[in-house]
Amino acid sequence: MGDNMNDKELINVLIDKVADLQRIKSAPDKDAEINKQLKLIKAKLEAMGVITTDLEF
C-alpha cells in the first residue's frame, strides 16, 4: 500500500480483506484456505519487491 493511497483504493483493499475472511470462515478446510491466501499475498508482496521471509511469526 503506497503512501498516496486514496480513499477508494483503501476501501477496495478493505473489501478484499472482508471477502478473504468470509472465504476462510466458510471454507470446509480452513487451514488449506488460509495457506492458499498466504501464498497469494506473499506472491503479490514479492512481485512488488517486499521480502517475505521475515513475515513468519
CSV table of N, CA and C in Angstrom, one decimal:
chain,number,residue,atom,x,y,z
A,1,MET,N,0.8,-1.2,0.0
A,1,MET,CA,0.0,0.0,0.0
A,1,MET,C,0.9,1.2,0.0
A,2,GLY,N,0.7,2.0,-1.0
A,2,GLY,CA,1.6,3.2,-1.2
A,2,GLY,C,1.2,4.3,-0.2
A,3,ASP,N,2.1,5.3,-0.1
A,3,ASP,CA,1.9,6.4,0.7
A,3,ASP,C,0.8,7.3,0.2
A,4,ASN,N,0.5,7.2,-1.0
A,4,ASN,CA,-0.5,8.1,-1.6
A,4,ASN,C,-1.8,7.3,-1.9
A,5,MET,N,-2.2,6.3,-1.1
A,5,MET,CA,-3.4,5.6,-1.4
A,5,MET,C,-4.6,6.5,-1.1
A,6,ASN,N,-5.5,6.5,-2.1
A,6,ASN,CA,-6.6,7.4,-1.9
A,6,ASN,C,-7.7,6.5,-1.2
A,7,ASP,N,-8.8,7.2,-0.8
A,7,ASP,CA,-9.9,6.6,-0.1
A,7,ASP,C,-10.5,5.4,-0.8
A,8,LYS,N,-10.7,5.5,-2.1
A,8,LYS,CA,-11.3,4.5,-2.9
A,8,LYS,C,-10.4,3.2,-3.0
A,9,GLU,N,-9.1,3.5,-3.1
A,9,GLU,CA,-8.1,2.3,-3.1
A,9,GLU,C,-8.2,1.6,-1.7
A,10,LEU,N,-8.2,2.4,-0.6
A,10,LEU,CA,-8.3,1.8,0.7
A,10,LEU,C,-9.5,1.0,0.9
A,11,ILE,N,-10.7,1.6,0.5
A,11,ILE,CA,-11.9,0.9,0.6
A,11,ILE,C,-11.9,-0.5,-0.2
A,12,ASN,N,-11.3,-0.4,-1.4
A,12,ASN,CA,-11.1,-1.7,-2.2
A,12,ASN,C,-10.3,-2.7,-1.5
A,13,VAL,N,-9.2,-2.3,-0.8
A,13,VAL,CA,-8.4,-3.2,-0.1
A,13,VAL,C,-9.1,-3.8,1.1
A,14,LEU,N,-9.9,-3.0,1.8
A,14,LEU,CA,-10.6,-3.5,2.9
A,14,LEU,C,-11.7,-4.4,2.5
A,15,ILE,N,-12.4,-4.1,1.4
A,15,ILE,CA,-13.4,-5.1,0.9
A,15,ILE,C,-12.8,-6.4,0.6
A,16,ASP,N,-11.6,-6.4,0.0
A,16,ASP,CA,-10.9,-7.6,-0.3
A,16,ASP,C,-10.6,-8.4,0.9
A,17,LYS,N,-10.2,-7.7,2.0
A,17,LYS,CA,-9.9,-8.4,3.3
A,17,LYS,C,-11.1,-9.0,3.9
A,18,VAL,N,-12.3,-8.3,3.8
A,18,VAL,CA,-13.5,-8.9,4.3
A,18,VAL,C,-13.9,-10.1,3.5
A,19,ALA,N,-13.8,-10.1,2.2
A,19,ALA,CA,-14.1,-11.2,1.4
A,19,ALA,C,-13.1,-12.4,1.7
A,20,ASP,N,-11.8,-12.1,1.9
A,20,ASP,CA,-10.9,-13.2,2.3
A,20,ASP,C,-11.3,-13.8,3.6
A,21,LEU,N,-11.7,-13.0,4.6
A,21,LEU,CA,-12.1,-13.6,5.9
A,21,LEU,C,-13.3,-14.4,5.8
A,22,GLN,N,-14.3,-14.0,4.9
A,22,GLN,CA,-15.5,-14.7,4.7
A,22,GLN,C,-15.2,-16.1,4.1
A,23,ARG,N,-14.3,-16.1,3.1
A,23,ARG,CA,-13.9,-17.3,2.5
A,23,ARG,C,-13.3,-18.3,3.5
A,24,ILE,N,-12.4,-17.8,4.4
A,24,ILE,CA,-11.8,-18.6,5.4
A,24,ILE,C,-12.9,-19.2,6.3
A,25,LYS,N,-13.8,-18.3,6.7
A,25,LYS,CA,-14.9,-18.7,7.7
A,25,LYS,C,-15.8,-19.8,7.1
A,26,SER,N,-16.0,-19.7,5.8
A,26,SER,CA,-16.9,-20.7,5.2
A,26,SER,C,-16.2,-21.9,4.6
A,27,ALA,N,-14.9,-21.9,4.6
A,27,ALA,CA,-14.2,-23.0,3.9
A,27,ALA,C,-14.3,-24.3,4.7
A,28,PRO,N,-14.5,-25.4,4.0
A,28,PRO,CA,-14.5,-26.7,4.7
A,28,PRO,C,-13.2,-27.1,5.3
A,29,ASP,N,-12.1,-26.6,4.7
A,29,ASP,CA,-10.8,-26.8,5.2
A,29,ASP,C,-10.1,-25.5,5.5
A,30,LYS,N,-10.3,-24.9,6.6
A,30,LYS,CA,-9.9,-23.6,6.9
A,30,LYS,C,-8.4,-23.4,6.8
A,31,ASP,N,-7.6,-24.4,7.3
A,31,ASP,CA,-6.2,-24.3,7.2
A,31,ASP,C,-5.7,-24.3,5.7
A,32,ALA,N,-6.3,-25.0,4.9
A,32,ALA,CA,-5.9,-25.0,3.4
A,32,ALA,C,-6.3,-23.7,2.8
A,33,GLU,N,-7.4,-23.1,3.2
A,33,GLU,CA,-7.8,-21.8,2.6
A,33,GLU,C,-6.8,-20.7,3.1
A,34,ILE,N,-6.5,-20.8,4.4
A,34,ILE,CA,-5.5,-19.8,5.0
A,34,ILE,C,-4.2,-19.9,4.3
A,35,ASN,N,-3.7,-21.1,4.1
A,35,ASN,CA,-2.4,-21.3,3.4
A,35,ASN,C,-2.4,-20.8,2.0
A,36,LYS,N,-3.6,-21.0,1.3
A,36,LYS,CA,-3.7,-20.6,-0.1
A,36,LYS,C,-3.7,-19.0,-0.2
A,37,GLN,N,-4.4,-18.4,0.8
A,37,GLN,CA,-4.4,-16.9,0.8
A,37,GLN,C,-3.0,-16.4,1.2
A,38,LEU,N,-2.3,-17.0,2.1
A,38,LEU,CA,-1.0,-16.6,2.5
A,38,LEU,C,0.0,-16.6,1.3
A,39,LYS,N,-0.1,-17.7,0.5
A,39,LYS,CA,0.8,-17.9,-0.7
A,39,LYS,C,0.5,-16.8,-1.7
A,40,LEU,N,-0.8,-16.4,-1.9
A,40,LEU,CA,-1.2,-15.4,-2.8
A,40,LEU,C,-0.6,-14.0,-2.4
A,41,ILE,N,-0.8,-13.7,-1.1
A,41,ILE,CA,-0.4,-12.4,-0.6
A,41,ILE,C,1.1,-12.3,-0.6
A,42,LYS,N,1.9,-13.4,-0.3
A,42,LYS,CA,3.3,-13.4,-0.4
A,42,LYS,C,3.8,-13.2,-1.8
A,43,ALA,N,3.1,-13.8,-2.7
A,43,ALA,CA,3.5,-13.7,-4.1
A,43,ALA,C,3.3,-12.2,-4.6
A,44,LYS,N,2.2,-11.6,-4.2
A,44,LYS,CA,2.0,-10.2,-4.5
A,44,LYS,C,3.0,-9.3,-3.9
A,45,LEU,N,3.4,-9.5,-2.7
A,45,LEU,CA,4.4,-8.7,-2.0
A,45,LEU,C,5.7,-8.9,-2.7
A,46,GLU,N,6.1,-10.1,-3.0
A,46,GLU,CA,7.4,-10.4,-3.6
A,46,GLU,C,7.5,-9.8,-5.0
A,47,ALA,N,6.3,-9.7,-5.7
A,47,ALA,CA,6.3,-9.1,-7.0
A,47,ALA,C,6.5,-7.6,-6.9
A,48,MET,N,6.2,-7.0,-5.7
A,48,MET,CA,6.5,-5.6,-5.5
A,48,MET,C,7.8,-5.4,-4.8
A,49,GLY,N,8.6,-6.4,-4.7
A,49,GLY,CA,9.9,-6.2,-4.1
A,49,GLY,C,10.0,-6.4,-2.6
A,50,VAL,N,9.0,-6.8,-1.9
A,50,VAL,CA,9.0,-7.0,-0.5
A,50,VAL,C,9.5,-8.4,-0.1
A,51,ILE,N,10.5,-8.4,0.7
A,51,ILE,CA,11.0,-9.7,1.2
A,51,ILE,C,10.0,-10.3,2.2
A,52,THR,N,9.5,-11.5,2.0
A,52,THR,CA,8.5,-12.0,2.9
A,52,THR,C,9.0,-13.1,3.9
A,53,THR,N,10.3,-13.4,3.8
A,53,THR,CA,10.8,-14.5,4.7
A,53,THR,C,10.8,-14.1,6.2
A,54,ASP,N,10.8,-12.8,6.5
A,54,ASP,CA,10.8,-12.3,7.8
A,54,ASP,C,9.4,-12.1,8.3
A,55,LEU,N,8.3,-12.4,7.6
A,55,LEU,CA,7.0,-12.2,8.0
A,55,LEU,C,6.4,-13.4,8.8
A,56,GLU,N,7.2,-14.5,8.9
A,56,GLU,CA,6.7,-15.6,9.7
A,56,GLU,C,6.7,-15.3,11.2
A,57,PHE,N,5.7,-15.7,11.9
A,57,PHE,CA,5.6,-15.5,13.3
A,57,PHE,C,5.9,-16.7,14.1
